[in-house]
């Protein structure tokens, strides 16, 4: 059954600071959509607004989960997670002094997921054998790439249908960025996810994106309907590649 997300005319910010200025986008069933934008343009604010962490002042966010539509605006983050939407936050936000396995178990607070903790944990370890080897290691003592792997795995512990990934490449070396983006593609396929991924790293994001949007000053400046269109777009080339 279909899983998609539709954002329309979203306005949100922090107190008197307006960040999202009537932003609209959609992610259709089974797509990986890239939200491209340089620093400070509102990517994280959009992710947080979808999750109910930042409260929008206008507009709508509708998630269709297994064919049922839910208006997300006004709901608490826990409820949104419960419906089947998960966020891999920017900067990973792990508990560095807890072990790999403890971090994973903390991801499983969604009641529907809790009944399947053992199964989800097994899936995570099958998907990321490296995490299984290191289940007793403290999260903070792992490499950046492994920590990003753990952050991705943790989000799967809530058994999401829609996954929001906020700048997975931040703070990683080029090789690890490459690996992380490859990992996201595999996850998406293995778990049959619908994915919205915020990225500044245009070249890496378009490796796996079906299409994309460019966010500038809190609104969508333009959208590209295919990977090829992203690659060939002059504005993107100017913004990201300086050509
Ligand atoms: N907690 C906050 N309080 C006030 N302003 C914020 C807060 N978080 C982000 N901002 C501002 O909102 C704007 C968009 O930030 P953000 O959504 O983090 O952008 P991006 O993720 O694209 O880098 C920036 O100008 C930033 O300074
Ligand atoms: Mg951000």
Coordinates of C-alpha atoms and ligand atoms in Angstrom, one line a residue:
X1 CA 0.0 0.0 0.0
X2 CA 1.1 3.5 -0.8
X3 CA 3.2 5.7 1.4
X4 CA 3.7 9.4 0.4
X5 CA 4.1 12.8 1.9
X6 CA 2.6 16.1 0.7
X7 CA 3.6 19.5 2.0
X8 CA 1.6 22.5 0.9
X9 CA 2.2 26.2 1.6
X10 CA 4.1 25.5 4.8
X11 CA 5.2 28.4 7.0
X12 CA 7.3 27.8 10.0
X13 CA 10.1 29.4 12.0
X14 CA 11.4 30.2 15.4
X15 CA 9.6 33.0 17.3
X16 CA 9.8 36.1 15.1
X17 CA 12.2 34.4 12.7
X18 CA 10.2 33.2 9.7
X19 CA 12.2 30.4 7.9
X20 CA 9.7 28.5 5.7
X21 CA 7.8 30.9 3.5
X22 CA 5.1 28.8 2.0
X23 CA 7.0 25.7 1.0
X24 CA 5.4 23.0 -1.0
X25 CA 6.8 19.6 -2.1
X26 CA 5.7 16.0 -2.3
X27 CA 7.4 12.6 -2.1
X28 CA 5.5 9.8 -3.9
X29 CA 5.3 6.2 -3.0
X30 CA 8.7 4.5 -3.1
X31 CA 10.6 7.6 -4.3
X32 CA 13.9 8.9 -3.1
X33 CA 13.6 12.7 -3.3
X34 CA 16.5 15.0 -2.7
X35 CA 16.0 18.4 -0.9
X36 CA 19.0 20.3 -2.1
X37 CA 20.1 23.6 -0.5
X38 CA 23.2 25.3 1.0
X39 CA 23.5 26.1 4.7
X40 CA 20.7 28.1 6.4
X41 CA 18.0 27.8 3.7
X42 CA 15.6 25.8 5.9
X43 CA 16.2 22.1 5.1
X44 CA 16.4 21.1 8.8
X45 CA 13.5 23.4 9.7
X46 CA 11.4 21.6 7.1
X47 CA 12.4 18.2 8.5
X48 CA 11.6 19.3 12.0
X49 CA 8.3 20.8 10.9
X50 CA 7.2 17.5 9.3
X51 CA 8.1 15.6 12.5
X52 CA 6.2 18.1 14.7
X53 CA 9.3 19.3 16.5
X54 CA 8.8 22.8 15.0
X55 CA 5.2 23.8 14.9
X56 CA 4.1 25.3 11.5
X57 CA 2.1 28.5 11.6
X58 CA 0.3 27.8 8.2
X59 CA 0.1 25.2 5.5
X60 CA -0.4 21.5 5.6
X61 CA 1.6 18.3 5.9
X62 CA -0.2 15.1 4.9
X63 CA 1.3 11.7 5.2
X64 CA -0.3 8.8 3.5
X65 CA 0.8 5.6 5.3
X66 CA -0.3 2.3 4.0
X67 CA -3.0 4.1 2.0
X68 CA -4.4 6.1 4.9
X69 CA -4.1 9.8 5.0
X70 CA -3.0 11.7 8.2
X71 CA -2.7 15.4 8.7
X72 CA 0.5 15.8 10.6
X73 CA 0.3 19.5 11.6
X74 CA -0.6 19.8 15.3
X75 CA 0.5 16.3 16.2
X76 CA 3.3 15.5 18.7
X77 CA 6.5 14.0 17.4
X78 CA 5.8 10.7 19.2
X79 CA 2.5 10.4 17.4
X80 CA 4.1 11.1 14.0
X81 CA 6.7 8.4 14.7
X82 CA 4.0 6.1 15.7
X83 CA 2.2 6.6 12.4
X84 CA 5.4 5.5 10.6
X85 CA 7.5 8.5 9.8
X86 CA 11.1 8.6 11.1
X87 CA 13.8 11.2 11.1
X88 CA 17.6 10.6 10.9
X89 CA 18.6 14.0 12.4
X90 CA 21.4 16.2 11.2
X91 CA 24.5 15.4 13.2
X92 CA 23.2 11.9 14.1
X93 CA 22.3 12.7 17.7
X94 CA 23.5 9.4 19.2
X95 CA 24.1 8.7 22.8
X96 CA 27.9 8.5 22.8
X97 CA 28.3 6.9 26.2
X98 CA 25.8 4.1 25.4
X99 CA 26.6 1.0 23.4
X100 CA 25.6 0.4 19.8
X101 CA 22.8 -1.9 21.0
X102 CA 21.5 0.4 23.6
X103 CA 21.3 3.2 21.0
X104 CA 19.3 0.8 18.8
X105 CA 17.0 -0.2 21.5
X106 CA 16.3 3.4 22.4
X107 CA 15.1 3.8 18.8
X108 CA 12.3 1.3 19.4
X109 CA 10.0 3.4 21.5
X110 CA 7.2 3.2 19.0
X111 CA 4.7 0.8 20.6
X112 CA 4.0 -1.0 17.4
X113 CA 7.7 -1.4 16.9
X114 CA 8.3 -2.5 20.5
X115 CA 6.4 -5.7 20.0
X116 CA 8.9 -6.5 17.3
X117 CA 12.1 -5.4 18.9
X118 CA 13.9 -8.6 18.5
X119 CA 12.9 -8.9 14.8
X120 CA 13.8 -5.3 14.0
X121 CA 17.1 -5.6 15.8
X122 CA 17.9 -8.7 13.8
X123 CA 17.0 -6.9 10.6
X124 CA 19.3 -4.0 11.6
X125 CA 22.2 -6.4 12.3
X126 CA 21.6 -8.3 9.1
X127 CA 21.6 -5.1 7.1
X128 CA 24.7 -3.7 9.0
X129 CA 26.9 -6.6 10.0
X130 CA 29.4 -4.1 11.2
X131 CA 27.0 -3.0 13.9
X132 CA 26.4 -6.6 15.0
X133 CA 30.2 -7.0 15.5
X134 CA 30.3 -3.9 17.5
X135 CA 27.1 -4.2 19.5
X136 CA 28.9 -3.7 22.8
X137 CA 31.1 -0.8 21.7
X138 CA 30.3 2.7 22.9
X139 CA 28.7 4.7 20.1
X140 CA 31.0 7.7 20.7
X141 CA 34.1 5.6 20.1
X142 CA 33.1 4.6 16.5
X143 CA 34.2 6.3 13.3
X144 CA 32.0 9.0 11.7
X145 CA 30.8 6.5 9.0
X146 CA 29.9 3.9 11.6
X147 CA 28.1 6.5 13.6
X148 CA 26.0 7.5 10.6
X149 CA 25.3 3.8 10.0
X150 CA 24.1 3.5 13.6
X151 CA 21.9 6.6 13.2
X152 CA 20.3 5.1 10.1
X153 CA 19.9 1.7 11.8
X154 CA 18.3 3.3 14.9
X155 CA 15.6 5.0 12.7
X156 CA 14.7 1.6 11.3
X157 CA 13.9 0.4 14.8
X158 CA 10.6 2.3 14.6
X159 CA 9.7 0.3 11.5
X160 CA 9.0 3.5 9.4
X161 CA 7.4 3.7 6.0
X162 CA 8.6 7.2 5.3
X163 CA 12.2 8.1 6.2
X164 CA 13.5 11.7 6.5
X165 CA 17.2 11.9 6.4
X166 CA 18.8 15.2 7.2
X167 CA 22.3 15.8 5.7
X168 CA 23.7 12.3 6.1
X169 CA 27.0 13.5 4.6
X170 CA 27.8 16.2 7.1
X171 CA 31.2 15.7 8.8
X172 CA 32.2 12.7 6.7
X173 CA 35.2 12.2 4.5
X174 CA 34.5 11.9 0.7
X175 CA 34.9 8.1 0.8
X176 CA 32.5 7.7 3.8
X177 CA 30.0 10.1 2.2
X178 CA 30.0 7.8 -0.8
X179 CA 29.5 4.7 1.3
X180 CA 26.8 6.3 3.4
X181 CA 24.8 7.4 0.3
X182 CA 25.2 3.8 -1.0
X183 CA 23.9 2.5 2.3
X184 CA 20.8 4.7 2.1
X185 CA 20.0 3.3 -1.4
X186 CA 20.3 -0.2 -0.1
X187 CA 18.1 0.5 3.0
X188 CA 15.5 2.1 0.9
X189 CA 15.3 -1.0 -1.3
X190 CA 15.5 -3.6 1.5
X191 CA 12.9 -1.9 3.7
X192 CA 10.7 -0.6 0.9
X193 CA 10.9 3.0 2.1
X194 CA 9.8 6.3 0.8
X195 CA 12.7 8.8 1.4
X196 CA 13.1 12.5 1.6
X197 CA 16.8 13.3 1.9
X198 CA 18.2 16.8 2.6
X199 CA 21.7 17.3 1.3
X200 CA 24.2 20.0 0.4
X201 CA 26.3 17.4 -1.4
X202 CA 24.7 17.6 -4.7
X203 CA 26.9 15.2 -6.6
X204 CA 26.3 12.4 -4.0
X205 CA 22.6 13.1 -3.5
X206 CA 21.8 12.7 -7.2
X207 CA 23.4 9.3 -7.3
X208 CA 20.4 7.9 -5.6
X209 CA 17.7 10.6 -6.0
X210 CA 14.8 9.9 -8.4
X211 CA 14.2 13.7 -8.6
X212 CA 14.8 16.7 -6.4
X213 CA 13.9 20.2 -5.2
X214 CA 16.1 23.1 -4.5
X215 CA 15.3 25.1 -1.4
X216 CA 16.4 28.8 -1.3
X217 CA 15.4 31.1 1.6
X218 CA 12.6 28.8 2.8
X219 CA 10.8 28.1 -0.4
X220 CA 11.3 25.7 -3.3
X221 CA 13.2 27.7 -5.9
X222 CA 12.6 25.0 -8.5
X223 CA 12.1 21.3 -8.9
X224 CA 13.7 18.7 -11.2
X225 CA 11.5 15.9 -12.4
X226 CA 14.4 13.4 -13.0
X227 CA 18.0 12.7 -12.0
X228 CA 19.0 13.8 -15.5
X229 CA 17.2 17.1 -15.1
X230 CA 19.0 17.7 -11.8
X231 CA 22.3 16.9 -13.4
X232 CA 21.8 19.3 -16.4
X233 CA 20.3 22.2 -14.5
X234 CA 22.2 25.4 -14.9
X235 CA 21.0 27.0 -11.6
X236 CA 22.1 24.0 -9.7
X237 CA 25.4 24.0 -11.4
X238 CA 25.9 27.6 -10.4
X239 CA 24.8 27.1 -6.8
X240 CA 26.7 23.9 -6.2
X241 CA 29.5 23.6 -8.7
X242 CA 30.4 27.2 -9.3
X243 CA 30.2 26.8 -13.0
Ligands
LIG1 N1 16.5 27.1 17.0 C1 16.6 28.1 16.1 N2 16.3 29.4 16.6 C2 16.3 30.5 15.7 N3 16.7 30.4 14.4 C3 17.0 29.2 13.9 C4 17.0 28.0 14.8 N4 17.3 26.9 14.0 C5 17.6 27.4 12.8 N5 17.4 28.7 12.7 C6 17.6 29.6 11.6 O1 16.7 29.2 10.5 C7 17.3 29.3 9.3 C8 17.3 28.0 8.6 O2 18.0 27.0 9.3 P1 18.0 25.5 9.0 O3 16.6 25.0 8.8 O4 18.8 24.8 10.0 O5 18.8 25.4 7.6 P2 19.6 24.3 6.8 O6 19.2 23.0 7.5 O7 19.2 24.4 5.4 O8 21.0 24.6 7.0 C9 18.7 29.8 9.5 O9 18.8 31.2 9.3 C10 19.0 29.5 11.0 O10 19.8 30.4 11.6
LIG2 MG1 20.3 21.6 8.4

